[in-house]
Short mmCIF file of C-alpha atoms and ligand atoms in Angstrom, two decimals:
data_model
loop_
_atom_site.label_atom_id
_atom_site.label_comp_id
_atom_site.label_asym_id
_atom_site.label_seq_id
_atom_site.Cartn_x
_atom_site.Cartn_y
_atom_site.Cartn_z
CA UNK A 45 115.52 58.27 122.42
CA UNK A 46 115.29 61.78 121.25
CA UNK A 47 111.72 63.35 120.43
CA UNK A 48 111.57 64.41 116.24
CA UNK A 49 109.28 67.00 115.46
CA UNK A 50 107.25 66.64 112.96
CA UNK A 51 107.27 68.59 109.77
CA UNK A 52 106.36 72.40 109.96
CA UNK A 53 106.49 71.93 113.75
CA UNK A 54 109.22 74.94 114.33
CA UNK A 55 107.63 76.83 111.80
CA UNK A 56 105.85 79.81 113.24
CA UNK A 57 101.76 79.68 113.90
CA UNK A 58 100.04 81.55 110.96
CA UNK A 59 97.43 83.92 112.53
CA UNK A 60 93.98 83.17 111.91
CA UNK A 61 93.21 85.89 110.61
CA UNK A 62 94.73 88.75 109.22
CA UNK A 63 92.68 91.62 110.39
CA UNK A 64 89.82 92.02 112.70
CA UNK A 65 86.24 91.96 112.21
CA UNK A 66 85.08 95.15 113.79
CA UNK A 67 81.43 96.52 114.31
CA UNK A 68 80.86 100.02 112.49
CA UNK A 69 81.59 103.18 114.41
CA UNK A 70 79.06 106.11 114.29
CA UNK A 71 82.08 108.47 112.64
CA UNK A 72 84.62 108.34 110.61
CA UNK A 73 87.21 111.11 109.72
CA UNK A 74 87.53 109.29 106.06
CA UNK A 75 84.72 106.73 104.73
CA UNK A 76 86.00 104.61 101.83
CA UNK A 77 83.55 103.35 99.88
CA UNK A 78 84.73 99.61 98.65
CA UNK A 79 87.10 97.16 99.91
CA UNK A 80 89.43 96.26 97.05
CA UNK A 81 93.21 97.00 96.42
CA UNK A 82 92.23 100.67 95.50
CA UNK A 83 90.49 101.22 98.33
CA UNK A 84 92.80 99.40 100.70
CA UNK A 85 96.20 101.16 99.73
CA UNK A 86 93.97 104.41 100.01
CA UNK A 87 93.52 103.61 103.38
CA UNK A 88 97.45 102.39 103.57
CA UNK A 89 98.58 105.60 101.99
CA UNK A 90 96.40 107.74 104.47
CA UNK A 91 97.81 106.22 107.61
CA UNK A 92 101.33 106.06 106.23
CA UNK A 93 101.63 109.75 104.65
CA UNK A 94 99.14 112.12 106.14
CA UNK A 95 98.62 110.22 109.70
CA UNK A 96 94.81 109.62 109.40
CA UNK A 97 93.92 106.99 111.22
CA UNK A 98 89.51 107.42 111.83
CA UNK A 99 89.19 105.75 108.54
CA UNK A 100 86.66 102.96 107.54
CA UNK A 101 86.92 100.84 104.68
CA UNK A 102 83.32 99.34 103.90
CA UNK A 103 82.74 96.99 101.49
CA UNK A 104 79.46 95.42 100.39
CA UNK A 105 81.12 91.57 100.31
CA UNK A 106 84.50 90.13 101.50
CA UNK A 107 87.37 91.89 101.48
CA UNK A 108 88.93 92.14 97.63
CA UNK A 109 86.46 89.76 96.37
CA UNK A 110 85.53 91.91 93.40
CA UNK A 111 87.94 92.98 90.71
CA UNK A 112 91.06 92.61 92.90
CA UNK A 113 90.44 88.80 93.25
CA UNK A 114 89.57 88.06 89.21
CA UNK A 115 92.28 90.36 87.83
CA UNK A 116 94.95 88.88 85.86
CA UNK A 117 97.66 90.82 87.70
CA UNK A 118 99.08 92.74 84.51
CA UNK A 119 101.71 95.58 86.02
CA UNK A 120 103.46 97.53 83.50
CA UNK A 121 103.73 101.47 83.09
CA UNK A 122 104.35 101.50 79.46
CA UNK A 123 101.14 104.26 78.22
CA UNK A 124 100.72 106.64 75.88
CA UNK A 125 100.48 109.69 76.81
CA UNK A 126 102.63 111.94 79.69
CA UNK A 127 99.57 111.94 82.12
CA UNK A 128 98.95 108.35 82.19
CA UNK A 129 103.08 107.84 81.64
CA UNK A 130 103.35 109.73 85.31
CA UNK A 131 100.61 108.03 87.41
CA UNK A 132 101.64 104.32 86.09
CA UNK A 133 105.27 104.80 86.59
CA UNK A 134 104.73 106.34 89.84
CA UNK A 135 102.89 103.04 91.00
CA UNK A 136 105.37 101.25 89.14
CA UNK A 137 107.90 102.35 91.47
CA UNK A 138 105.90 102.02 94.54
CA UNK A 139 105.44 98.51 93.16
CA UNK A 140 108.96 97.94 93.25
CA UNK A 141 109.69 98.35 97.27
CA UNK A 142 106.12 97.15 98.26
CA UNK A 143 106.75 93.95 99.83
CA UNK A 144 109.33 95.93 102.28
CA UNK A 145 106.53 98.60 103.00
CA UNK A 146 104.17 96.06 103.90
CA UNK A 147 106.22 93.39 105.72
CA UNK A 148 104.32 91.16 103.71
CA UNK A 149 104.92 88.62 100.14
CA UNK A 150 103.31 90.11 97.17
CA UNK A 151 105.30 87.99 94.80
CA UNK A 152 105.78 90.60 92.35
CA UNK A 153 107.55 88.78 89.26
CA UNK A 154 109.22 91.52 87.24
CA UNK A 155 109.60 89.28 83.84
CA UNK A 156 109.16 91.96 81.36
CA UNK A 157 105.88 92.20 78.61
CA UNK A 158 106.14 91.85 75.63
CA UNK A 159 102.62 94.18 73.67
CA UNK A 160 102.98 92.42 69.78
CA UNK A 161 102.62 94.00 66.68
CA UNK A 162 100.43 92.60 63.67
CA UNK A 163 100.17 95.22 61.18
CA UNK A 164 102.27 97.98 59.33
CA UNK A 165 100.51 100.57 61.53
CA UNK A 166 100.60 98.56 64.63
CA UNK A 167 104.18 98.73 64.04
CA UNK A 168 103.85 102.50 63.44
CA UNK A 169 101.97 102.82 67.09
CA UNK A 170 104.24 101.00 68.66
CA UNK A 171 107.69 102.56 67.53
CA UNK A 172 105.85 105.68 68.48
CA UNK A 173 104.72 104.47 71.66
CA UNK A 174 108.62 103.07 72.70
CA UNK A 175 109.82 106.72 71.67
CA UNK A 176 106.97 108.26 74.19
CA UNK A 177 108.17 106.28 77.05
CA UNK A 178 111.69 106.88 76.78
CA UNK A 179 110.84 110.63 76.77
CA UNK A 180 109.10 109.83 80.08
CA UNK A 181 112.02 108.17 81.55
CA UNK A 182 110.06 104.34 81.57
CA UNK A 183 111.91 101.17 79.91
CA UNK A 184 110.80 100.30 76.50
CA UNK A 185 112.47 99.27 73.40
CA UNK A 186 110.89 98.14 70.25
CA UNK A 187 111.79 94.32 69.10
CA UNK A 188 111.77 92.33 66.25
CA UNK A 189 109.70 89.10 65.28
CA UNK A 190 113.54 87.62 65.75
CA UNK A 191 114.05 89.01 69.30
CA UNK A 192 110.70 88.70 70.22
CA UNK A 193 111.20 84.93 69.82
CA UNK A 194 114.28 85.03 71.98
CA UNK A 195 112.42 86.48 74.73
CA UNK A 196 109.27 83.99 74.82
CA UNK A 197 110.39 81.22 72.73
CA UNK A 198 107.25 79.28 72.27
CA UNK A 199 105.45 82.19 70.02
CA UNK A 200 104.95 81.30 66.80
CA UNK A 201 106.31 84.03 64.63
CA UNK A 202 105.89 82.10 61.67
CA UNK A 203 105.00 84.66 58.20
CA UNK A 204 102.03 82.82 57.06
CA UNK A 205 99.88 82.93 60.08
CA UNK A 206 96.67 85.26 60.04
CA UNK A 207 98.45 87.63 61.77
CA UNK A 208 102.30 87.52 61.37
CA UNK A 209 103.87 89.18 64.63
CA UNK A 210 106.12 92.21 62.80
CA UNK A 211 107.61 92.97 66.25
CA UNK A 212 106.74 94.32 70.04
CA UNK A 213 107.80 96.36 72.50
CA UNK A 214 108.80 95.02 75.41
CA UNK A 215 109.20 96.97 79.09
CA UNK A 216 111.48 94.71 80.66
CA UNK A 217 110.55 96.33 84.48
CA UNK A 218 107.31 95.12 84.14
CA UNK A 219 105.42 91.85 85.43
CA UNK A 220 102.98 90.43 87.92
CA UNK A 221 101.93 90.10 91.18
CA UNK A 222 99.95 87.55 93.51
CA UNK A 223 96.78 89.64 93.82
CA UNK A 224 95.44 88.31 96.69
CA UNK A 225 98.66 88.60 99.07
CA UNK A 226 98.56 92.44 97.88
CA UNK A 227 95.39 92.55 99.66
CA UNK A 228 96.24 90.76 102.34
CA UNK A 229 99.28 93.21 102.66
CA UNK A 230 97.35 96.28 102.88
CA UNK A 231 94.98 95.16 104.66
CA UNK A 232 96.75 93.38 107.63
CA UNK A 233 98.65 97.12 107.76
CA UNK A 234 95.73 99.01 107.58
CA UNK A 235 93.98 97.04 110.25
CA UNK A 236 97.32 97.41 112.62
CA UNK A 237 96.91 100.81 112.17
CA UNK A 238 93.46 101.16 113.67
CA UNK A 239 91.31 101.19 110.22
CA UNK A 240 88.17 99.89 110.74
CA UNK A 241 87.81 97.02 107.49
CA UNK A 242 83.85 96.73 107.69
CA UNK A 243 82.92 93.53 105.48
CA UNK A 244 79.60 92.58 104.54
CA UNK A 245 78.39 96.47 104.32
CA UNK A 246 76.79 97.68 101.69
CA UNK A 247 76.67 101.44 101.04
CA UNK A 248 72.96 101.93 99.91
CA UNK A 249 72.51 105.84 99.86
CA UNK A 250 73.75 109.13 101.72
CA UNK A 251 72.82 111.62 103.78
CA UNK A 252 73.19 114.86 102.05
CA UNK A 253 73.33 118.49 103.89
CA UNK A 254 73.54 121.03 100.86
CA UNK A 255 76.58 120.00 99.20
CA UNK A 256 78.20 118.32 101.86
CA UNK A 257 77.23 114.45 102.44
CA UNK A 258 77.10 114.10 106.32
CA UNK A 259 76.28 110.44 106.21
CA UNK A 260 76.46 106.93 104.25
CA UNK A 261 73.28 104.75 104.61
CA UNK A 262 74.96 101.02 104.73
CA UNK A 263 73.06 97.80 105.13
CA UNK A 264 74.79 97.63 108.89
CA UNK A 265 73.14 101.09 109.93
CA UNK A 266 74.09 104.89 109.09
CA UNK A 267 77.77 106.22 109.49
CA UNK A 268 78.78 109.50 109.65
CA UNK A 269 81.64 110.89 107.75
CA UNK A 270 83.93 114.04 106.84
CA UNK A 271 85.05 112.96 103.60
CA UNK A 272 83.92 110.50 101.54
CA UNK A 273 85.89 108.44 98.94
CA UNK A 274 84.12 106.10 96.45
CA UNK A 275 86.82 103.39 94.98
CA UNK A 276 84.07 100.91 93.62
CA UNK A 277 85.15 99.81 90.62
CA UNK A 278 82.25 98.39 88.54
CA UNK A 279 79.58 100.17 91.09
CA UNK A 280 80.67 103.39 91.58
CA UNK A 281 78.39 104.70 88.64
CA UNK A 282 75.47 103.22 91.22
CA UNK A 283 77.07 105.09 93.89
CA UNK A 284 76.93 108.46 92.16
CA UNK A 285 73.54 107.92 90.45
CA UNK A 286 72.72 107.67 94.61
CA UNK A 287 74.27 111.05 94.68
CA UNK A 288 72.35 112.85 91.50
CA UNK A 289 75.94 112.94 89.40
CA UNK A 290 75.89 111.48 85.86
CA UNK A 291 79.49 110.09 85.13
CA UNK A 292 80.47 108.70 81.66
CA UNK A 293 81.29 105.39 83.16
CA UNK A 294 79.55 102.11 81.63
CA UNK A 295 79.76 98.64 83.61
CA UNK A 296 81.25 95.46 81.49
CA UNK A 297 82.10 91.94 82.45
CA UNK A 298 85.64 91.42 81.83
CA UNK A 299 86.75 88.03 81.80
CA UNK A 300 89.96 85.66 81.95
CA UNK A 301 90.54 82.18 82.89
CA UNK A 302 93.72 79.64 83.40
CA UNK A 303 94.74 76.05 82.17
CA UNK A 304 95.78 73.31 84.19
CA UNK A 305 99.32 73.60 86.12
CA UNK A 306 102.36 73.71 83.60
CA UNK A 307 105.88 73.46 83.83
CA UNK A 308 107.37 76.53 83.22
CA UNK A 309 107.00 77.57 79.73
CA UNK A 310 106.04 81.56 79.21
CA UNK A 311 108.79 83.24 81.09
CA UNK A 312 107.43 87.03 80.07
CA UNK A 313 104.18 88.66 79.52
CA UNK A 314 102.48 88.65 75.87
CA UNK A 315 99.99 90.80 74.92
CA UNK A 316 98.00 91.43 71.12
CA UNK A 317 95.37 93.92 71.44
CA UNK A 318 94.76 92.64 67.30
CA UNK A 319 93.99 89.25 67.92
CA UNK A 320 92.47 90.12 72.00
CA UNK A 321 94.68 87.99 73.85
CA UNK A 322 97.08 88.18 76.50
CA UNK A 323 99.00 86.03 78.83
CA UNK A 324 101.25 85.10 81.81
CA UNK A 325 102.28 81.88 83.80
CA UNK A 326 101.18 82.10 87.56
CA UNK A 327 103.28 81.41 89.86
CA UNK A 328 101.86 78.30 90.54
CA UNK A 329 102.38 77.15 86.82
CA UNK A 330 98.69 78.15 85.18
CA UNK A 331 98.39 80.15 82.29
CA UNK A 332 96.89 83.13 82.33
CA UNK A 333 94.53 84.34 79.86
CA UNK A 334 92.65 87.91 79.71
CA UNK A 335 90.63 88.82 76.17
CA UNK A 336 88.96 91.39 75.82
CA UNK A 337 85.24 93.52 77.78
CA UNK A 338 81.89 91.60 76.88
CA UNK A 339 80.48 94.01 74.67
CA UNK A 340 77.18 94.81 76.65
CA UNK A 341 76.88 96.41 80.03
CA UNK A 342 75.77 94.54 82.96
CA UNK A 343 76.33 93.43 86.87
CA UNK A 344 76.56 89.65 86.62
CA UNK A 345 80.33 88.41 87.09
CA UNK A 346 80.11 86.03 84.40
CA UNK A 347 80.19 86.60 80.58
CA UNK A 348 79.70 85.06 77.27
CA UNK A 349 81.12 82.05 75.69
CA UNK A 350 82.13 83.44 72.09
CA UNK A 351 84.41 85.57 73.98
CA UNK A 352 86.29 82.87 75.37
CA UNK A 353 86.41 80.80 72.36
CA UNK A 354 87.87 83.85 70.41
CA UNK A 355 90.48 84.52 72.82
CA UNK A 356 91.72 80.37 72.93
CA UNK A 357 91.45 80.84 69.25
CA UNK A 358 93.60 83.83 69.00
CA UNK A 359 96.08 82.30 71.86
CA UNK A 360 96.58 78.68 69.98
CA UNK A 361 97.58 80.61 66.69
CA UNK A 362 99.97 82.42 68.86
CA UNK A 363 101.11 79.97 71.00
CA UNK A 364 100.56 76.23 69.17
CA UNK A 365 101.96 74.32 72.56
CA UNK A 366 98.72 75.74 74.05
CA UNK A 367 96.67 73.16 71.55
CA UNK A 368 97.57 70.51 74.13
CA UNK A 369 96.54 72.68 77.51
CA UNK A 370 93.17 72.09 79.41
CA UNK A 371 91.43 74.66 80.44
CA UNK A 372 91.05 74.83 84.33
CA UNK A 373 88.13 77.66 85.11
CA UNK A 374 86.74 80.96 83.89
CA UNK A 375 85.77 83.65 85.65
CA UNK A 376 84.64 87.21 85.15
CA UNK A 377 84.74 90.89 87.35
CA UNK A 378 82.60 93.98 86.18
CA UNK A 379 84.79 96.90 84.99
CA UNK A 380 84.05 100.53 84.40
CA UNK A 381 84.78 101.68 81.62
CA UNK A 382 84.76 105.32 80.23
CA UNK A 383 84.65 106.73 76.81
CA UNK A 384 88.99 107.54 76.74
CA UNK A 385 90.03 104.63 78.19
CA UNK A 386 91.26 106.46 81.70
CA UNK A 387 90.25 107.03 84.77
CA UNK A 388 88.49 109.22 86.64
CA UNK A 389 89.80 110.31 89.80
CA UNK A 390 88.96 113.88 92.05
CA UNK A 391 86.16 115.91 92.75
CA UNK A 392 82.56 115.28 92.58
CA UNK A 393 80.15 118.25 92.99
CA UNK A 394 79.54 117.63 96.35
CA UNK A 395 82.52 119.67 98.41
CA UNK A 396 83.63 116.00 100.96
CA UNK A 397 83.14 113.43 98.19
CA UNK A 398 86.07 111.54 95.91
CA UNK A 399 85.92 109.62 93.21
CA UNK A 400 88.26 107.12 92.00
CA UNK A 401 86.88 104.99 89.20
CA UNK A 402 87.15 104.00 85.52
CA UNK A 403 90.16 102.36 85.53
CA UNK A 404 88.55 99.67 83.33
CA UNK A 405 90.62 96.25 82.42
CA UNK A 406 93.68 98.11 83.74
CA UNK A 407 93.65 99.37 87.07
CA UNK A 408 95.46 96.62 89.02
CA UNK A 409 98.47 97.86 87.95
CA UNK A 410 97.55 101.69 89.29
CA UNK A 411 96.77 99.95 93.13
CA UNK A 412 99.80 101.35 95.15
CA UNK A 413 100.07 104.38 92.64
CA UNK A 414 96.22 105.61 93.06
CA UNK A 415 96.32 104.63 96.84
CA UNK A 416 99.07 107.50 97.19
CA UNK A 417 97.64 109.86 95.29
CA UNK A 418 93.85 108.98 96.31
CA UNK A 419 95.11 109.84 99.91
CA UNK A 420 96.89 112.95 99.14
CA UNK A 421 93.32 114.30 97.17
CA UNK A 422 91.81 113.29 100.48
CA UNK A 423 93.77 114.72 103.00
CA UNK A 424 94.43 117.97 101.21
CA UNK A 425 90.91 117.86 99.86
CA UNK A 426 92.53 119.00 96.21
CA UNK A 427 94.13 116.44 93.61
CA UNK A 428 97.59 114.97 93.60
CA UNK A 429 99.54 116.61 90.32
CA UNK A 430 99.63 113.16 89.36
CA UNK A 431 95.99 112.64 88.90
CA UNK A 432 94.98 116.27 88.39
CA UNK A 433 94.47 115.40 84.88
CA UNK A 434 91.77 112.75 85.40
CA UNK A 435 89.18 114.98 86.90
CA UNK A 436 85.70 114.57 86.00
CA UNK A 437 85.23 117.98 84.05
CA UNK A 438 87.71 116.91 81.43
CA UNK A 439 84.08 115.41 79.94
CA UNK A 440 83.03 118.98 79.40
CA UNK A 441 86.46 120.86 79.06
CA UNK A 442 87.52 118.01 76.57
CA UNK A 443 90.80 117.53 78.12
CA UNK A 444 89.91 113.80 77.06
CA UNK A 445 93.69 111.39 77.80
CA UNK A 446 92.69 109.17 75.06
CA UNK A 447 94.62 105.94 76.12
CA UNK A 448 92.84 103.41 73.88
CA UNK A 449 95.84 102.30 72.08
CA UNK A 450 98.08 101.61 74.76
CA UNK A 451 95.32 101.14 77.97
CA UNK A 452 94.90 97.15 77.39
CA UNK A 453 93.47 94.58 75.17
CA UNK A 454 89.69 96.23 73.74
CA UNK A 455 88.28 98.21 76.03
C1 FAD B 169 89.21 89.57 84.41
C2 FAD B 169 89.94 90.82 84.79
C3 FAD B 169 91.27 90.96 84.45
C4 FAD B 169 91.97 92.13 84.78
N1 FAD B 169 93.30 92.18 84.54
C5 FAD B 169 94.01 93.26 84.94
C6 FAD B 169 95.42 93.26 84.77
O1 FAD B 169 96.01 92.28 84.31
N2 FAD B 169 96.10 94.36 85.15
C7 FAD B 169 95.48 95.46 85.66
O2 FAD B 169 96.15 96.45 85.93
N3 FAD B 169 94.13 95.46 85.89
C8 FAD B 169 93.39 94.40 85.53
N4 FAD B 169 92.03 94.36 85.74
C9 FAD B 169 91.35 95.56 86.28
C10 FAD B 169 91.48 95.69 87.77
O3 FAD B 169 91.12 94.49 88.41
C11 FAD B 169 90.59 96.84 88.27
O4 FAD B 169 90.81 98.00 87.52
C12 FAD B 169 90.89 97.17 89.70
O5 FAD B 169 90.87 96.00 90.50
C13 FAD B 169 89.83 98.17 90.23
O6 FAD B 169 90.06 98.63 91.53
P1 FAD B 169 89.65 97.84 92.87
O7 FAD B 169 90.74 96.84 93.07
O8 FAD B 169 89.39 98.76 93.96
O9 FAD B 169 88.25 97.20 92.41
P2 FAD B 169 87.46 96.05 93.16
O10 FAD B 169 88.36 95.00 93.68
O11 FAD B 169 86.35 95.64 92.26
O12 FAD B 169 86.90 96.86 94.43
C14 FAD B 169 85.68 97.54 94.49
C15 FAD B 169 84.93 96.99 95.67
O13 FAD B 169 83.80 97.80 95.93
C16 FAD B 169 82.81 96.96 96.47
N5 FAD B 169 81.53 97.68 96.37
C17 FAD B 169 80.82 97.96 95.25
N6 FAD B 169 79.69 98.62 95.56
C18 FAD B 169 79.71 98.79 96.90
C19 FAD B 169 78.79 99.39 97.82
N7 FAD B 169 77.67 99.98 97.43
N8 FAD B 169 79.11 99.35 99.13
C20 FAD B 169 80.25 98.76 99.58
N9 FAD B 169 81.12 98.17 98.74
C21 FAD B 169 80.86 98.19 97.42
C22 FAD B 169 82.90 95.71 95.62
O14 FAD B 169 82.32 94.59 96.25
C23 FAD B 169 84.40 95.57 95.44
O15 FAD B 169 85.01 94.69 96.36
C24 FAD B 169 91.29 93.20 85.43
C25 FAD B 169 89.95 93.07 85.78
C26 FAD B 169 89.27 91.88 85.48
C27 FAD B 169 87.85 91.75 85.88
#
């Protein structure tokens, strides 16, 4: 009689885990400060373009539990203005052959957005928007409310709604990703590579030699450092406040939530920063929904109710099937936010400490982009071209990149 195996039996074993567990070494050449996708493809880009190796990543919970795991995945490179234009199509690209870089799924789903307009001068924004990015050498055209139907057929573009959709643009290149496996990714590399990934480490101060900081104070003892890079989203004003530097960065919940599995019906991305509501279909078959910052600052990954009733307000007028969808869960992360809607990414005032922060409700989208040129400001100890323009001084030069039109849904 011959022996059947059962099912999965010749498939290979799945490791337990992906990376190690390792104690904390007294030094590090690099110290990153924060274990989500920013600071893990930092730590990628490190090993992979400059050879650094000594590097910890510490972060304060599990691995890409903050931001990285509540994000709603949104990857597009379709901004305003030339700076931001640069460091989102760069990532964009990088985006694009990550899965072969890693050796690892990331899903990415290039199925184009689709960012509505309501309004005569939405429409103005957005035609000029389209005409910025073409200058810039990134996909866009500008739709309308006909085409924009053909592309997600279930939107109700209907003239007598509150308000009528007048067009979009659309950047067919971009789309979404499975946020966790991008973690995963890096950090399986990372780990192969010899970076230590230090979990359940919180950074609680610094030891500070003039203006060089010599030492991080972590809940798992002190570790000494030659540079320091601080890629902690929501916390990284707490970091700095550790450090006597005053940042214009303010902490929000941001929030999202799904429905119950679907059959395929939203095969692009929809944005409307008018009526706060944007969404996807997970791979799975959930819909996606982001609205949106909470209005007031604060820590707590959780937010308000009126926000979520607005946004499933705002998505049924746009999307009537939705009537009929139950919602599955809610979530929120804590984003920082700063006063033009861009990042912040350089030199602090002490000579061996980074900062990469403010990327508010967008910065998913920058992970593989701001890894490689997070590394380069790290290794060369001066900024990549790419994010020269994002330095912290801009505050007082008022070199502001005011992205609040095309950065996301209300910042
Ligand atoms: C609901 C929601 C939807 C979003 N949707 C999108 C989207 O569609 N597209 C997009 O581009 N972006 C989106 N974003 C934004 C995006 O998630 C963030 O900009 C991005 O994840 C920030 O970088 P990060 O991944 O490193 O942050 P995080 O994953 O938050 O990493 C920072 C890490 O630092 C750790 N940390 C903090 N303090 C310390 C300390 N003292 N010591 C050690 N560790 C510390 C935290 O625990 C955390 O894990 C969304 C965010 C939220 C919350």
């Amino acid at each position: 009689m011959t022996q059947t195996n059962p099912p999965g039996a010749d498939l290979p074993e799945h490791p337990d885990f992906l990376w190690r567990n390792p104690e904390p070494k007294k030094n590090y050449d690099v110290v990153i400060v924060g274990g989500g996708g920013h600071g893990l493809a930092t730590a990628h880009y490190l090993v992979r373009n400059h050879g650094i190796t000594n590097v910890a990543v510490l972060e304060k919970g599990w691995l890409a539990g903050g931001n990285m795991a509540r994000n709603t995945t949104l990857i597009r490179s379709n901004y305003l203005w030339d700076e931001s234009a640069a460091i989102y199509e760069h990532s964009l690209k990088l985006w694009e052959g990550l899965e072969d870089d890693l050796g690892y799924p990331i899903l990415f789903s290039q199925r184009g957005v689709l960012n509505l307009a309501h309004t005569e001068q939405d429409v103005r924004d957005s035609v000029r928007r389209v005409e910025a990015n073409k200058l810039n050498g990134i996909d866009a055209e500008w739709l309308g409310p006909d085409e924009v139907k053909r592309i997600c057929p279930i939107i109700n573009t209907a003239e007598d709604i509150r308000y009528p959709v007048q067009g979009a643009t659309y950047q067919p290149r971009a789309g979404i990703a499975k946020h966790d496996y991008v973690a995963w990714g890096f950090g399986r590399r990372v780990d192969e590579a010899g970076v230590d990934l230090i979990q359940d480490c919180e950074v609680t101060g610094f030891t500070v030699d003039g203006d060089r900081v010599t030492g991080v104070r972590t809940t798992r003892g002190d570790i000494g450092c030659g540079t320091v890079a601080l890629c902690a989203a929501g916390h990284t004003s707490v970091l700095l406040d550790q450090l006597g530097v005053r940042a214009p960065l303010q902490s929000h919940p941001l929030q999202a939530l799904v429905s119950e599995l679907l059959e395929p019906v939203h095969p692009t991305i929809v944005m409307s920063n008018a009526v706060h509501v944007y969404v996807s279909q997970a791979h799975k078959g959930e819909l996606v929904m982001g609205a949106g910052v909470d209005s007031y600052n604060g820590y707590g990954q959780r937010g308000a109710f009126h926000i979520i009733e607005r946004q499933m307000a705002a998505a049924v007028e746009l999307f009537p099937v939705f009537a009929r969808a139950h919602l599955l869960r809610s979530w929120a992360g804590i984003v920082d936010v700063t006063p033009d809607a861009s990042p912040i990414v350089g030199h602090t005032p002490y000579e061996n400490v980074f900062v990469n922060a403010g990327w508010g409700t967008g910065g998913f989208k920058a992970t593989p982009g701001i890894g490689w040129c997070f590394a380069h400001t790290l290794a060369h100890g001066e900024p990549h071209p790419y994010v020269a323009p994002f330095g912290l001084d801009r505050f007082t030069t008022g070199a502001l990149v005011d992205e609040h039109g095309a950065a996301a849904v209300a910042h």
